[in-house]
Structure formats: C-alpha cells, structure tokens
CSV table of N, CA, C and O in Angstrom, one decimal:
chain,number,residue,atom,x,y,z
A,5,MET,N,-53.3,-104.9,10.6
A,5,MET,CA,-54.1,-103.7,10.7
A,5,MET,C,-53.2,-102.6,11.3
A,5,MET,O,-52.6,-102.8,12.3
A,6,THR,N,-53.1,-101.6,10.6
A,6,THR,CA,-52.2,-100.4,11.0
A,6,THR,C,-53.0,-99.2,11.2
A,6,THR,O,-54.0,-99.0,10.5
A,7,PHE,N,-52.6,-98.4,12.1
A,7,PHE,CA,-53.2,-97.1,12.3
A,7,PHE,C,-52.3,-96.0,11.9
A,7,PHE,O,-51.1,-96.0,12.2
A,8,THR,N,-52.8,-95.1,11.2
A,8,THR,CA,-52.1,-93.9,10.9
A,8,THR,C,-52.8,-92.7,11.5
A,8,THR,O,-53.9,-92.4,11.2
A,9,LEU,N,-52.1,-92.1,12.4
A,9,LEU,CA,-52.6,-90.9,13.1
A,9,LEU,C,-51.8,-89.7,12.8
A,9,LEU,O,-50.6,-89.7,12.7
A,10,THR,N,-52.5,-88.6,12.6
A,10,THR,CA,-51.9,-87.3,12.3
A,10,THR,C,-51.5,-86.7,13.7
A,10,THR,O,-52.0,-87.1,14.7
A,11,PRO,N,-50.6,-85.8,13.7
A,11,PRO,CA,-50.2,-85.2,14.9
A,11,PRO,C,-51.4,-84.5,15.6
A,11,PRO,O,-51.5,-84.4,16.8
A,12,THR,N,-52.3,-84.0,14.8
A,12,THR,CA,-53.5,-83.3,15.4
A,12,THR,C,-54.3,-84.3,16.2
A,12,THR,O,-54.8,-84.1,17.3
A,13,GLN,N,-54.5,-85.5,15.6
A,13,GLN,CA,-55.3,-86.5,16.3
A,13,GLN,C,-54.6,-87.0,17.6
A,13,GLN,O,-55.3,-87.3,18.6
A,14,ILE,N,-53.3,-87.1,17.5
A,14,ILE,CA,-52.6,-87.5,18.7
A,14,ILE,C,-52.7,-86.5,19.8
A,14,ILE,O,-53.0,-86.8,21.0
A,15,LEU,N,-52.6,-85.2,19.4
A,15,LEU,CA,-52.8,-84.1,20.4
A,15,LEU,C,-54.2,-84.1,21.0
A,15,LEU,O,-54.4,-83.9,22.2
A,16,ALA,N,-55.2,-84.4,20.1
A,16,ALA,CA,-56.6,-84.5,20.6
A,16,ALA,C,-56.8,-85.6,21.6
A,16,ALA,O,-57.4,-85.4,22.6
A,17,VAL,N,-56.2,-86.8,21.3
A,17,VAL,CA,-56.3,-87.9,22.3
A,17,VAL,C,-55.6,-87.6,23.6
A,17,VAL,O,-56.1,-87.8,24.7
A,18,VAL,N,-54.4,-87.0,23.5
A,18,VAL,CA,-53.7,-86.6,24.7
A,18,VAL,C,-54.5,-85.6,25.5
A,18,VAL,O,-54.6,-85.7,26.7
A,19,GLY,N,-55.1,-84.6,24.8
A,19,GLY,CA,-55.9,-83.6,25.5
A,19,GLY,C,-57.1,-84.2,26.2
A,19,GLY,O,-57.5,-83.9,27.3
A,20,VAL,N,-57.8,-85.1,25.5
A,20,VAL,CA,-59.0,-85.8,26.1
A,20,VAL,C,-58.5,-86.6,27.3
A,20,VAL,O,-59.2,-86.6,28.4
A,21,LEU,N,-57.4,-87.3,27.2
A,21,LEU,CA,-57.0,-88.1,28.4
A,21,LEU,C,-56.6,-87.2,29.6
A,21,LEU,O,-56.8,-87.5,30.7
A,22,LEU,N,-56.0,-86.0,29.2
A,22,LEU,CA,-55.6,-85.0,30.3
A,22,LEU,C,-56.9,-84.5,30.9
A,22,LEU,O,-56.9,-84.4,32.2
A,23,VAL,N,-57.9,-84.2,30.2
A,23,VAL,CA,-59.2,-83.7,30.7
A,23,VAL,C,-59.8,-84.7,31.6
A,23,VAL,O,-60.3,-84.4,32.7
A,24,LEU,N,-59.8,-86.0,31.2
A,24,LEU,CA,-60.4,-87.0,32.0
A,24,LEU,C,-59.6,-87.2,33.3
A,24,LEU,O,-60.2,-87.4,34.4
A,25,LEU,N,-58.3,-87.1,33.2
A,25,LEU,CA,-57.5,-87.3,34.4
A,25,LEU,C,-57.8,-86.1,35.4
A,25,LEU,O,-57.9,-86.4,36.6
A,26,MET,N,-57.9,-84.9,34.9
A,26,MET,CA,-58.2,-83.8,35.8
A,26,MET,C,-59.6,-83.9,36.4
A,26,MET,O,-59.8,-83.6,37.6
A,27,PHE,N,-60.5,-84.3,35.6
A,27,PHE,CA,-61.9,-84.5,36.1
A,27,PHE,C,-61.9,-85.6,37.2
A,27,PHE,O,-62.6,-85.4,38.2
A,28,TRP,N,-61.2,-86.7,37.0
A,28,TRP,CA,-61.1,-87.8,38.0
A,28,TRP,C,-60.5,-87.2,39.3
A,28,TRP,O,-61.0,-87.5,40.4
A,29,ARG,N,-59.4,-86.5,39.2
A,29,ARG,CA,-58.8,-86.0,40.4
A,29,ARG,C,-59.7,-85.0,41.1
A,29,ARG,O,-59.8,-85.0,42.4
A,30,PHE,N,-60.4,-84.1,40.4
A,30,PHE,CA,-61.3,-83.1,41.0
A,30,PHE,C,-62.4,-83.8,41.7
A,30,PHE,O,-62.7,-83.5,42.8
A,31,SER,N,-63.0,-84.9,41.1
A,31,SER,CA,-64.1,-85.6,41.7
A,31,SER,C,-63.6,-86.4,42.9
A,31,SER,O,-64.4,-86.5,43.9
A,32,ALA,N,-62.4,-86.9,42.9
A,32,ALA,CA,-61.9,-87.6,44.1
A,32,ALA,C,-61.7,-86.6,45.2
A,32,ALA,O,-62.0,-87.0,46.4
A,33,ARG,N,-61.2,-85.4,45.0
A,33,ARG,CA,-61.0,-84.5,46.0
A,33,ARG,C,-62.4,-84.1,46.7
A,33,ARG,O,-62.5,-83.9,47.9
A,34,LYS,N,-63.4,-83.8,45.8
A,34,LYS,CA,-64.7,-83.5,46.3
A,34,LYS,C,-65.3,-84.6,47.1
A,34,LYS,O,-65.9,-84.3,48.2
A,35,ALA,N,-65.1,-85.8,46.7
A,35,ALA,CA,-65.6,-87.0,47.5
A,35,ALA,C,-64.9,-87.1,48.8
A,35,ALA,O,-65.6,-87.3,49.8
A,36,LYS,N,-63.6,-86.8,48.9
A,36,LYS,CA,-62.9,-86.9,50.1
A,36,LYS,C,-63.4,-85.8,51.1
A,36,LYS,O,-63.5,-86.0,52.3
A,37,GLN,N,-63.6,-84.6,50.5
A,37,GLN,CA,-64.1,-83.5,51.4
A,37,GLN,C,-65.5,-83.8,51.9
A,37,GLN,O,-65.8,-83.5,53.1
A,38,ALA,N,-66.3,-84.3,51.1
A,38,ALA,CA,-67.7,-84.7,51.6
A,38,ALA,C,-67.6,-85.8,52.6
A,38,ALA,O,-68.4,-85.7,53.6
A,39,ALA,N,-66.7,-86.7,52.5
A,39,ALA,CA,-66.6,-87.8,53.5
A,39,ALA,C,-66.1,-87.3,54.8
A,39,ALA,O,-66.5,-87.7,55.9
A,40,ASP,N,-65.1,-86.4,54.7
A,40,ASP,CA,-64.6,-85.7,55.9
A,40,ASP,C,-65.7,-85.0,56.7
A,40,ASP,O,-65.8,-85.0,57.9
A,41,ALA,N,-66.5,-84.2,55.9
A,41,ALA,CA,-67.5,-83.4,56.5
A,41,ALA,C,-68.6,-84.3,57.2
A,41,ALA,O,-69.1,-84.1,58.3
A,42,ALA,N,-68.9,-85.4,56.5
A,42,ALA,CA,-69.9,-86.4,57.1
A,42,ALA,C,-69.3,-87.0,58.3
A,42,ALA,O,-70.1,-87.2,59.3
A,43,ARG,N,-68.0,-87.4,58.3
A,43,ARG,CA,-67.5,-88.0,59.5
A,43,ARG,C,-67.5,-87.0,60.7
A,43,ARG,O,-67.8,-87.4,61.8
A,44,ALA,N,-67.2,-85.7,60.5
A,44,ALA,CA,-67.2,-84.8,61.5
A,44,ALA,C,-68.6,-84.6,62.1
A,44,ALA,O,-68.7,-84.5,63.4
A,45,SER,N,-69.6,-84.5,61.3
A,45,SER,CA,-70.9,-84.4,61.8
A,45,SER,C,-71.4,-85.6,62.5
A,45,SER,O,-72.2,-85.6,63.5
A,46,ALA,N,-71.0,-86.8,62.0
A,46,ALA,CA,-71.4,-88.0,62.7
A,46,ALA,C,-70.8,-88.2,64.1
A,46,ALA,O,-71.4,-88.7,65.0
A,47,ARG,N,-69.6,-87.6,64.3
A,47,ARG,CA,-69.0,-87.7,65.6
A,47,ARG,C,-69.8,-86.9,66.6
A,47,ARG,O,-70.0,-87.4,67.7
A,48,VAL,N,-70.3,-85.8,66.2
A,48,VAL,CA,-71.1,-84.9,67.1
A,48,VAL,C,-72.4,-85.6,67.4
A,48,VAL,O,-72.8,-85.7,68.6
A,49,VAL,N,-73.1,-86.2,66.4
A,49,VAL,CA,-74.3,-86.9,66.7
A,49,VAL,C,-74.1,-88.1,67.5
A,49,VAL,O,-74.9,-88.4,68.5
A,50,SER,N,-73.0,-88.9,67.3
A,50,SER,CA,-72.7,-90.1,68.1
A,50,SER,C,-72.5,-89.7,69.5
A,50,SER,O,-72.9,-90.4,70.4
A,51,LEU,N,-71.7,-88.6,69.7
A,51,LEU,CA,-71.4,-88.2,71.1
A,51,LEU,C,-72.7,-87.8,71.8
A,51,LEU,O,-72.9,-88.2,73.0
A,52,ALA,N,-73.5,-87.0,71.1
A,52,ALA,CA,-74.8,-86.6,71.8
A,52,ALA,C,-75.7,-87.8,72.1
A,52,ALA,O,-76.3,-87.8,73.2
A,53,GLY,N,-75.7,-88.8,71.2
A,53,GLY,CA,-76.5,-90.0,71.5
A,53,GLY,C,-76.0,-90.7,72.7
A,53,GLY,O,-76.8,-91.2,73.5
A,54,ARG,N,-74.7,-90.9,72.8
A,54,ARG,CA,-74.1,-91.6,74.0
A,54,ARG,C,-74.4,-90.8,75.3
A,54,ARG,O,-74.7,-91.4,76.3
A,55,VAL,N,-74.3,-89.5,75.3
A,55,VAL,CA,-74.6,-88.7,76.5
A,55,VAL,C,-76.0,-88.9,76.8
A,55,VAL,O,-76.4,-89.0,78.0
A,56,ALA,N,-76.9,-88.8,75.9
A,56,ALA,CA,-78.4,-88.9,76.1
A,56,ALA,C,-78.7,-90.3,76.7
A,56,ALA,O,-79.5,-90.4,77.6
A,57,PHE,N,-78.2,-91.3,76.1
A,57,PHE,CA,-78.4,-92.7,76.5
A,57,PHE,C,-77.9,-92.9,78.0
A,57,PHE,O,-78.6,-93.4,78.8
A,58,THR,N,-76.8,-92.4,78.3
A,58,THR,CA,-76.2,-92.5,79.6
A,58,THR,C,-77.1,-91.8,80.6
A,58,THR,O,-77.4,-92.3,81.7
A,59,GLY,N,-77.5,-90.6,80.2
A,59,GLY,CA,-78.4,-89.8,81.1
A,59,GLY,C,-79.7,-90.5,81.4
A,59,GLY,O,-80.2,-90.5,82.5
A,60,VAL,N,-80.3,-91.0,80.4
A,60,VAL,CA,-81.6,-91.8,80.5
A,60,VAL,C,-81.4,-93.0,81.4
A,60,VAL,O,-82.2,-93.3,82.3
A,61,ALA,N,-80.3,-93.7,81.2
A,61,ALA,CA,-80.0,-94.9,82.1
A,61,ALA,C,-79.9,-94.5,83.5
A,61,ALA,O,-80.4,-95.2,84.4
A,62,MET,N,-79.2,-93.4,83.8
A,62,MET,CA,-79.0,-93.0,85.2
A,62,MET,C,-80.3,-92.5,85.8
A,62,MET,O,-80.5,-92.9,87.0
A,63,VAL,N,-81.1,-91.8,85.1
A,63,VAL,CA,-82.3,-91.3,85.6
A,63,VAL,C,-83.3,-92.5,85.9
A,63,VAL,O,-84.0,-92.6,86.9
A,64,GLY,N,-83.2,-93.5,85.0
A,64,GLY,CA,-84.0,-94.7,85.2
A,64,GLY,C,-83.7,-95.5,86.5
A,64,GLY,O,-84.6,-95.9,87.2
A,65,VAL,N,-82.4,-95.6,86.7
A,65,VAL,CA,-82.0,-96.3,87.9
A,65,VAL,C,-82.3,-95.5,89.2
A,65,VAL,O,-82.8,-96.0,90.2
A,66,GLN,N,-82.1,-94.2,89.1
A,66,GLN,CA,-82.5,-93.3,90.2
A,66,GLN,C,-84.0,-93.4,90.5
A,66,GLN,O,-84.4,-93.5,91.6
A,67,TRP,N,-84.8,-93.3,89.5
A,67,TRP,CA,-86.2,-93.4,89.6
A,67,TRP,C,-86.7,-94.7,90.3
A,67,TRP,O,-87.5,-94.7,91.1
A,68,LEU,N,-86.0,-95.8,89.8
A,68,LEU,CA,-86.4,-97.1,90.4
A,68,LEU,C,-86.1,-97.2,91.9
A,68,LEU,O,-86.9,-97.7,92.7
A,69,VAL,N,-84.9,-96.7,92.3
A,69,VAL,CA,-84.6,-96.7,93.8
A,69,VAL,C,-85.4,-95.7,94.6
A,69,VAL,O,-85.9,-96.1,95.7
A,70,ILE,N,-85.8,-94.6,94.0
A,70,ILE,CA,-86.6,-93.6,94.8
A,70,ILE,C,-88.0,-94.1,94.9
A,70,ILE,O,-88.6,-93.9,96.0
A,71,THR,N,-88.6,-94.8,93.9
A,71,THR,CA,-89.9,-95.2,94.0
A,71,THR,C,-90.1,-96.5,94.9
A,71,THR,O,-91.2,-96.8,95.3
A,72,HIS,N,-89.0,-97.2,95.1
A,72,HIS,CA,-89.0,-98.4,96.0
A,72,HIS,C,-88.1,-98.1,97.2
A,72,HIS,O,-87.0,-98.7,97.2
A,73,PRO,N,-88.5,-97.3,98.1
A,73,PRO,CA,-87.6,-96.9,99.3
A,73,PRO,C,-87.4,-98.1,100.2
A,73,PRO,O,-88.1,-99.1,100.2
A,74,GLY,N,-86.3,-98.0,101.0
A,74,GLY,CA,-86.1,-99.1,102.0
A,74,GLY,C,-84.7,-99.0,102.6
A,74,GLY,O,-84.5,-99.2,103.7
A,75,ASN,N,-83.7,-98.6,101.7
A,75,ASN,CA,-82.3,-98.6,102.2
A,75,ASN,C,-81.8,-97.1,101.9
A,75,ASN,O,-81.5,-96.8,100.8
A,76,PRO,N,-81.6,-96.3,103.0
A,76,PRO,CA,-81.1,-94.9,102.8
A,76,PRO,C,-79.7,-94.9,102.2
A,76,PRO,O,-79.4,-94.0,101.4
A,77,THR,N,-78.8,-95.8,102.5
A,77,THR,CA,-77.5,-95.8,102.0
A,77,THR,C,-77.5,-96.1,100.5
A,77,THR,O,-76.8,-95.4,99.7
A,78,LEU,N,-78.3,-97.0,100.1
A,78,LEU,CA,-78.5,-97.3,98.6
A,78,LEU,C,-79.0,-96.1,97.9
A,78,LEU,O,-78.6,-95.8,96.8
A,79,LEU,N,-79.9,-95.4,98.5
A,79,LEU,CA,-80.5,-94.1,97.9
A,79,LEU,C,-79.4,-93.1,97.7
A,79,LEU,O,-79.3,-92.5,96.7
A,80,VAL,N,-78.5,-92.9,98.7
A,80,VAL,CA,-77.4,-91.9,98.6
A,80,VAL,C,-76.5,-92.3,97.5
A,80,VAL,O,-76.0,-91.5,96.7
A,81,VAL,N,-76.1,-93.6,97.5
A,81,VAL,CA,-75.2,-94.1,96.5
A,81,VAL,C,-75.7,-94.0,95.1
A,81,VAL,O,-75.1,-93.5,94.2
A,82,VAL,N,-77.0,-94.3,94.9
A,82,VAL,CA,-77.7,-94.2,93.6
A,82,VAL,C,-77.8,-92.8,93.1
A,82,VAL,O,-77.7,-92.5,92.0
A,83,LEU,N,-77.9,-91.9,94.1
A,83,LEU,CA,-78.0,-90.5,93.7
A,83,LEU,C,-76.7,-89.8,93.5
A,83,LEU,O,-76.6,-88.9,92.6
A,84,ALA,N,-75.7,-90.2,94.2
A,84,ALA,CA,-74.4,-89.6,94.1
A,84,ALA,C,-73.5,-90.1,93.0
A,84,ALA,O,-72.9,-89.3,92.2
A,85,VAL,N,-73.4,-91.4,92.9
A,85,VAL,CA,-72.4,-92.0,91.9
A,85,VAL,C,-72.8,-91.7,90.4
A,85,VAL,O,-71.9,-91.2,89.7
A,86,PRO,N,-74.0,-91.8,90.0
A,86,PRO,CA,-74.3,-91.4,88.6
A,86,PRO,C,-74.1,-89.9,88.4
A,86,PRO,O,-73.7,-89.5,87.3
A,87,ASP,N,-74.3,-89.0,89.4
A,87,ASP,CA,-74.0,-87.6,89.2
A,87,ASP,C,-72.5,-87.4,89.0
A,87,ASP,O,-72.1,-86.6,88.1
A,88,LEU,N,-71.6,-88.1,89.7
A,88,LEU,CA,-70.2,-88.0,89.4
A,88,LEU,C,-69.8,-88.5,88.0
A,88,LEU,O,-69.0,-87.9,87.3
A,89,ILE,N,-70.4,-89.6,87.6
A,89,ILE,CA,-70.1,-90.2,86.3
A,89,ILE,C,-70.6,-89.2,85.2
A,89,ILE,O,-69.9,-88.9,84.2
A,90,ALA,N,-71.8,-88.6,85.4
A,90,ALA,CA,-72.4,-87.7,84.5
A,90,ALA,C,-71.5,-86.4,84.4
A,90,ALA,O,-71.3,-85.9,83.3
A,91,ALA,N,-71.0,-86.0,85.5
A,91,ALA,CA,-70.1,-84.8,85.5
A,91,ALA,C,-68.8,-85.1,84.7
A,91,ALA,O,-68.4,-84.3,83.9
A,92,HIS,N,-68.3,-86.3,84.9
A,92,HIS,CA,-67.1,-86.7,84.1
A,92,HIS,C,-67.4,-86.8,82.6
A,92,HIS,O,-66.6,-86.3,81.8
A,93,ILE,N,-68.5,-87.4,82.3
A,93,ILE,CA,-68.9,-87.6,80.9
A,93,ILE,C,-69.1,-86.2,80.2
A,93,ILE,O,-68.6,-85.9,79.1
A,94,LEU,N,-69.9,-85.4,80.9
A,94,LEU,CA,-70.1,-84.0,80.3
A,94,LEU,C,-68.9,-83.2,80.2
A,94,LEU,O,-68.7,-82.4,79.3
A,95,THR,N,-68.0,-83.3,81.2
A,95,THR,CA,-66.7,-82.6,81.1
A,95,THR,C,-65.9,-83.0,79.9
A,95,THR,O,-65.4,-82.2,79.2
A,96,ARG,N,-65.8,-84.3,79.7
A,96,ARG,CA,-65.1,-84.8,78.5
A,96,ARG,C,-65.8,-84.4,77.2
A,96,ARG,O,-65.2,-84.1,76.2
A,97,ALA,N,-67.2,-84.5,77.2
A,97,ALA,CA,-67.9,-84.2,76.0
A,97,ALA,C,-67.8,-82.7,75.6
A,97,ALA,O,-67.8,-82.4,74.4
A,98,LEU,N,-67.7,-81.8,76.6
A,98,LEU,CA,-67.7,-80.4,76.3
A,98,LEU,C,-66.3,-79.8,76.3
A,98,LEU,O,-66.1,-78.6,76.0
A,99,THR,N,-65.3,-80.6,76.5
A,99,THR,CA,-63.9,-80.1,76.4
A,99,THR,C,-63.3,-80.4,75.0
A,99,THR,O,-63.3,-81.5,74.5
A,100,VAL,N,-62.9,-79.3,74.4
A,100,VAL,CA,-62.3,-79.5,73.0
A,100,VAL,C,-60.8,-79.9,73.2
A,100,VAL,O,-60.0,-79.2,73.9
A,101,THR,N,-60.4,-81.0,72.7
A,101,THR,CA,-59.0,-81.5,72.8
A,101,THR,C,-58.3,-81.4,71.5
A,101,THR,O,-57.0,-81.4,71.5
A,102,SER,N,-58.9,-81.3,70.4
A,102,SER,CA,-58.2,-81.2,69.1
A,102,SER,C,-59.1,-80.5,68.1
A,102,SER,O,-60.3,-80.5,68.2
A,103,MET,N,-58.4,-80.0,67.1
A,103,MET,CA,-59.2,-79.4,65.9
A,103,MET,C,-59.1,-80.4,64.8
A,103,MET,O,-58.1,-80.9,64.5
A,104,ASP,N,-60.3,-80.8,64.3
A,104,ASP,CA,-60.4,-81.8,63.2
A,104,ASP,C,-60.4,-81.2,61.8
A,104,ASP,O,-60.7,-81.8,60.9
A,105,THR,N,-59.9,-80.0,61.7
A,105,THR,CA,-59.9,-79.3,60.4
A,105,THR,C,-58.5,-79.6,59.8
A,105,THR,O,-57.5,-79.7,60.5
A,106,THR,N,-58.5,-79.7,58.5
A,106,THR,CA,-57.3,-79.9,57.8
A,106,THR,C,-56.9,-78.6,57.0
A,106,THR,O,-57.8,-77.9,56.5
A,107,THR,N,-55.7,-78.3,57.0
A,107,THR,CA,-55.2,-77.1,56.2
A,107,THR,C,-54.6,-77.7,54.9
A,107,THR,O,-53.8,-78.6,54.9
A,108,ARG,N,-55.0,-77.1,53.9
A,108,ARG,CA,-54.5,-77.5,52.6
A,108,ARG,C,-53.5,-76.4,52.1
A,108,ARG,O,-53.8,-75.2,52.1
A,109,ARG,N,-52.4,-76.8,51.6
A,109,ARG,CA,-51.4,-75.9,51.1
A,109,ARG,C,-51.6,-75.8,49.6
A,109,ARG,O,-52.0,-76.7,48.9
A,110,ARG,N,-51.4,-74.6,49.1
A,110,ARG,CA,-51.4,-74.4,47.7
A,110,ARG,C,-50.0,-74.0,47.2
A,110,ARG,O,-49.3,-73.4,48.0
A,111,GLY,N,-49.7,-74.4,46.1
A,111,GLY,CA,-48.4,-74.0,45.5
A,111,GLY,C,-47.3,-75.1,45.6
A,111,GLY,O,-46.2,-74.8,45.3
A,112,GLY,N,-47.6,-76.3,46.0
A,112,GLY,CA,-46.7,-77.4,46.0
A,112,GLY,C,-45.6,-77.3,47.0
A,112,GLY,O,-44.4,-77.7,46.7
A,113,GLY,N,-45.9,-76.8,48.2
A,113,GLY,CA,-44.9,-76.8,49.3
A,113,GLY,C,-44.5,-78.3,49.7
A,113,GLY,O,-45.3,-79.2,49.5
A,114,ARG,N,-43.4,-78.4,50.5
A,114,ARG,CA,-43.1,-79.7,50.9
A,114,ARG,C,-44.0,-80.2,52.0
A,114,ARG,O,-44.5,-79.4,52.8
A,115,ARG,N,-44.2,-81.5,52.1
A,115,ARG,CA,-45.1,-82.0,53.1
A,115,ARG,C,-44.4,-82.9,54.0
A,115,ARG,O,-43.6,-83.7,53.8
C-alpha cells in the first residue's frame, strides 16, 4: 500500500498539525493561569479559616474558665496567653512577606 501525496496536501497536514500544537499550548497556558489564580484565592480562604478556628477555640476556653470561677491565677493565664497567641497569629496573617504574582516576559528574553 503506497501513499502519494501532493505538496499541497503535505502543506495542509503540516498546517493542521501546527494549528493543533498552537491550540494545545494556548490551552495549557490558560489552564496554568487558572490553577495559579485558584491557588492564590485558596490560600486566603485557608488562612482566614485557620484564624477564625483559632479565635473560636480561644474564646471557648476563656468562656469555660470565666463561667466556672475558682482560681484567679488560672483566670489571668487563660485570658492573657490566648491574647498573646492571637496577637502573634494576626500579626503574621496581616504581614505581607512576598508577592505571589509572576511576571511574564515577552520577546524571548533569557531566563
């Protein structure tokens, strides 16, 4: 079985393959950008959830000790230590330490 292809048919096949390759690369870039955006927003939600959970846990322990009085030293410790931990957590949560944005070069510069 032999195939005889004209130069026009060969160019058409090469053109179709080139278009498919370009479409594949374009869709891969779009998928990567969408994944990066999803990761960035998930970090914010995850951080907010951890801060909220920690705050609720601290308030719960404080409420338990206040509603069952008996030891003033325990009361002071339960009210002071979680506040120090909360201050540390909130300071870390609200401090920007890095930029998670990527810069893309155009024009084929060296990387």
